[in-house]
Amino acid sequence: MEKRSIIHMLDPMPHVSPFDINMAVDTGFEVIVPYPHVKLEEINGLVQDTIFSRGPGGVKRTAIFLGGRDIGLALEMLEAAKNAMVPPFEVSILTDPSGAFTTAAALVACVEKELKAKHETELKGCRAVVFGGTGPMGIATGIIAALAGADTHLVDHLSIDTALEKANEYKLKA
């Protein structure tokens, strides 16, 4: 008997995002299990409970989604989840805090497309200014633009200190 598809949605926030749950449903997962208030130190145990309970065949129909709003924490949770895997017990893992990674990737791809079409250039070597650059989406956009070779600057509407703090924090991670 083929096992049903299941996604475990681990989130450090008080509630797992309804948006993320809707996306899991629309993607076709048959079983969706939200876990709110997940702490970094709980990831290893949760991942191993997920992988070892389904066997090597069942892990192919199993996924883990890491949510939240904090990009740094999401990346730490992703690393902890990857480290908890024991081949052949490995599942797909997706992290997208506040939808920032997918939205930022799409935004940068659109900018690159327009730069090529209208200016016959690419993002590399350009100056990119990211307004709202201290929220999850802005940080992710800034990192992706910087990795593409742009001279990237983050702007915060409240404080230059906050923008500088975030830029320096993620400059070390990128």
mmCIF file of C-alpha atoms in Angstrom, residues 16-166:
data_model
loop_
_atom_site.group_PDB
_atom_site.id
_atom_site.type_symbol
_atom_site.label_atom_id
_atom_site.label_comp_id
_atom_site.label_asym_id
_atom_site.label_seq_id
_atom_site.Cartn_x
_atom_site.Cartn_y
_atom_site.Cartn_z
ATOM 1 C CA VAL A 16 1.512 28.397 11.371
ATOM 2 C CA SER A 17 0.673 30.778 8.542
ATOM 3 C CA PRO A 18 -2.716 30.100 6.916
ATOM 4 C CA PHE A 19 -1.094 31.185 3.645
ATOM 5 C CA ASP A 20 1.525 28.437 3.987
ATOM 6 C CA ILE A 21 -1.127 25.855 4.905
ATOM 7 C CA ASN A 22 -3.202 26.859 1.870
ATOM 8 C CA MET A 23 -0.137 26.457 -0.346
ATOM 9 C CA ALA A 24 0.478 22.970 1.070
ATOM 10 C CA VAL A 25 -3.141 22.006 0.350
ATOM 11 C CA ASP A 26 -3.007 23.450 -3.165
ATOM 12 C CA THR A 27 0.256 21.612 -3.807
ATOM 13 C CA GLY A 28 -1.570 18.354 -3.194
ATOM 14 C CA PHE A 29 -0.353 17.113 0.176
ATOM 15 C CA GLU A 30 -2.912 14.732 1.610
ATOM 16 C CA VAL A 31 -1.950 15.235 5.253
ATOM 17 C CA ILE A 32 -0.804 18.597 6.621
ATOM 18 C CA VAL A 33 0.414 18.796 10.205
ATOM 19 C CA PRO A 34 1.164 22.271 11.626
ATOM 20 C CA TYR A 35 3.521 22.621 14.602
ATOM 21 C CA PRO A 36 3.557 26.132 16.169
ATOM 22 C CA HIS A 37 6.044 27.396 18.788
ATOM 23 C CA VAL A 38 8.857 25.117 17.539
ATOM 24 C CA LYS A 39 12.248 25.914 19.046
ATOM 25 C CA LEU A 40 15.563 25.414 17.249
ATOM 26 C CA GLU A 41 16.652 22.779 19.767
ATOM 27 C CA GLU A 42 13.529 20.712 18.939
ATOM 28 C CA ILE A 43 14.266 20.398 15.221
ATOM 29 C CA ASN A 44 16.534 17.342 15.473
ATOM 30 C CA GLY A 45 13.962 15.274 17.371
ATOM 31 C CA LEU A 46 11.041 16.337 15.195
ATOM 32 C CA VAL A 47 12.933 15.583 11.985
ATOM 33 C CA GLN A 48 14.078 12.188 13.209
ATOM 34 C CA ASP A 49 10.548 11.299 14.335
ATOM 35 C CA THR A 50 9.418 12.273 10.845
ATOM 36 C CA ILE A 51 11.983 10.255 8.911
ATOM 37 C CA PHE A 52 12.240 7.078 10.973
ATOM 38 C CA SER A 53 8.483 6.523 11.329
ATOM 39 C CA ARG A 54 7.843 6.112 7.589
ATOM 40 C CA GLY A 55 10.702 3.938 6.369
ATOM 41 C CA PRO A 56 12.829 4.512 3.272
ATOM 42 C CA GLY A 57 9.812 4.230 0.950
ATOM 43 C CA GLY A 58 7.596 6.551 2.980
ATOM 44 C CA VAL A 59 10.143 9.360 3.154
ATOM 45 C CA LYS A 60 9.679 9.877 -0.581
ATOM 46 C CA ARG A 61 6.143 11.075 0.175
ATOM 47 C CA THR A 62 7.134 13.133 3.213
ATOM 48 C CA ALA A 63 8.251 16.770 3.424
ATOM 49 C CA ILE A 64 9.123 19.342 6.053
ATOM 50 C CA PHE A 65 8.317 23.042 5.739
ATOM 51 C CA LEU A 66 10.088 25.551 7.991
ATOM 52 C CA GLY A 67 8.206 28.815 8.386
ATOM 53 C CA GLY A 68 8.316 31.828 10.666
ATOM 54 C CA ARG A 69 9.376 35.413 10.031
ATOM 55 C CA ASP A 70 13.049 35.402 11.049
ATOM 56 C CA ILE A 71 15.354 34.566 8.143
ATOM 57 C CA GLY A 72 18.351 33.872 10.374
ATOM 58 C CA LEU A 73 16.380 31.450 12.554
ATOM 59 C CA ALA A 74 14.858 29.786 9.485
ATOM 60 C CA LEU A 75 18.324 29.141 8.067
ATOM 61 C CA GLU A 76 19.524 27.776 11.408
ATOM 62 C CA MET A 77 16.485 25.481 11.513
ATOM 63 C CA LEU A 78 17.197 24.360 7.950
ATOM 64 C CA GLU A 79 20.784 23.479 8.848
ATOM 65 C CA ALA A 80 19.621 21.584 11.960
ATOM 66 C CA ALA A 81 17.038 19.683 9.888
ATOM 67 C CA LYS A 82 19.609 18.723 7.258
ATOM 68 C CA ASN A 83 21.995 17.559 9.992
ATOM 69 C CA ALA A 84 19.250 15.364 11.495
ATOM 70 C CA MET A 85 18.873 13.326 8.295
ATOM 71 C CA VAL A 86 20.307 9.819 8.242
ATOM 72 C CA PRO A 87 20.549 8.341 4.720
ATOM 73 C CA PRO A 88 18.513 6.706 3.288
ATOM 74 C CA PHE A 89 15.997 8.363 5.640
ATOM 75 C CA GLU A 90 15.929 11.790 3.995
ATOM 76 C CA VAL A 91 12.971 14.013 3.166
ATOM 77 C CA SER A 92 12.506 17.193 1.179
ATOM 78 C CA ILE A 93 12.829 20.364 3.237
ATOM 79 C CA LEU A 94 11.613 23.823 2.246
ATOM 80 C CA THR A 95 12.085 26.995 4.217
ATOM 81 C CA ASP A 96 10.411 30.239 3.240
ATOM 82 C CA PRO A 97 9.971 32.621 6.196
ATOM 83 C CA SER A 98 7.153 35.057 5.415
ATOM 84 C CA GLY A 99 7.350 33.891 1.796
ATOM 85 C CA ALA A 100 10.495 36.014 1.601
ATOM 86 C CA PHE A 101 12.721 33.574 -0.268
ATOM 87 C CA THR A 102 10.296 32.749 -3.061
ATOM 88 C CA THR A 103 9.056 36.326 -3.450
ATOM 89 C CA ALA A 104 12.569 37.809 -3.364
ATOM 90 C CA ALA A 105 13.834 35.288 -5.918
ATOM 91 C CA ALA A 106 10.949 36.170 -8.242
ATOM 92 C CA LEU A 107 11.567 39.900 -7.751
ATOM 93 C CA VAL A 108 15.267 39.660 -8.552
ATOM 94 C CA ALA A 109 14.539 37.441 -11.568
ATOM 95 C CA CYS A 110 12.084 40.069 -12.894
ATOM 96 C CA VAL A 111 14.623 42.863 -12.377
ATOM 97 C CA GLU A 112 17.302 40.857 -14.184
ATOM 98 C CA LYS A 113 14.903 40.136 -17.067
ATOM 99 C CA GLU A 114 14.060 43.836 -17.448
ATOM 100 C CA LEU A 115 17.708 44.901 -17.202
ATOM 101 C CA LYS A 116 18.574 42.502 -19.999
ATOM 102 C CA ALA A 117 15.583 43.410 -22.189
ATOM 103 C CA LYS A 118 15.721 47.191 -21.795
ATOM 104 C CA HIS A 119 19.360 47.922 -21.049
ATOM 105 C CA GLU A 120 21.237 44.871 -22.354
ATOM 106 C CA THR A 121 22.937 44.453 -18.985
ATOM 107 C CA GLU A 122 22.697 42.257 -15.911
ATOM 108 C CA LEU A 123 22.443 42.858 -12.189
ATOM 109 C CA LYS A 124 26.157 42.200 -11.703
ATOM 110 C CA GLY A 125 27.912 45.531 -11.375
ATOM 111 C CA CYS A 126 24.700 47.510 -10.866
ATOM 112 C CA ARG A 127 23.755 49.358 -7.711
ATOM 113 C CA ALA A 128 20.655 47.949 -6.019
ATOM 114 C CA VAL A 129 18.769 49.838 -3.336
ATOM 115 C CA VAL A 130 16.255 47.734 -1.408
ATOM 116 C CA PHE A 131 13.557 49.773 0.317
ATOM 117 C CA GLY A 132 12.018 47.956 3.278
ATOM 118 C CA GLY A 133 15.358 46.226 3.454
ATOM 119 C CA THR A 134 15.190 45.188 7.097
ATOM 120 C CA GLY A 135 12.115 42.939 6.862
ATOM 121 C CA PRO A 136 12.305 39.316 5.733
ATOM 122 C CA MET A 137 11.495 40.100 2.093
ATOM 123 C CA GLY A 138 13.923 43.030 1.929
ATOM 124 C CA ILE A 139 16.746 41.080 3.530
ATOM 125 C CA ALA A 140 16.222 38.132 1.181
ATOM 126 C CA THR A 141 16.093 40.466 -1.834
ATOM 127 C CA GLY A 142 19.284 42.180 -0.710
ATOM 128 C CA ILE A 143 21.122 38.899 -0.242
ATOM 129 C CA ILE A 144 20.036 37.513 -3.621
ATOM 130 C CA ALA A 145 20.943 40.765 -5.389
ATOM 131 C CA ALA A 146 24.340 40.825 -3.659
ATOM 132 C CA LEU A 147 24.984 37.194 -4.602
ATOM 133 C CA ALA A 148 24.147 38.158 -8.201
ATOM 134 C CA GLY A 149 26.945 40.733 -8.035
ATOM 135 C CA ALA A 150 25.028 43.938 -7.353
ATOM 136 C CA ASP A 151 26.374 46.606 -5.019
ATOM 137 C CA THR A 152 23.426 46.287 -2.650
ATOM 138 C CA HIS A 153 22.165 48.796 -0.077
ATOM 139 C CA LEU A 154 19.347 48.240 2.419
ATOM 140 C CA VAL A 155 17.036 51.109 3.386
ATOM 141 C CA ASP A 156 14.860 51.170 6.505
ATOM 142 C CA HIS A 157 12.065 53.713 6.915
ATOM 143 C CA LEU A 158 12.633 54.071 10.657
ATOM 144 C CA SER A 159 16.355 54.002 11.273
ATOM 145 C CA ILE A 160 19.652 53.980 9.418
ATOM 146 C CA ASP A 161 21.095 52.111 12.403
ATOM 147 C CA THR A 162 18.639 49.240 11.880
ATOM 148 C CA ALA A 163 19.493 49.082 8.184
ATOM 149 C CA LEU A 164 23.234 49.048 8.927
ATOM 150 C CA GLU A 165 22.798 46.390 11.617
ATOM 151 C CA LYS A 166 20.847 44.081 9.289
#
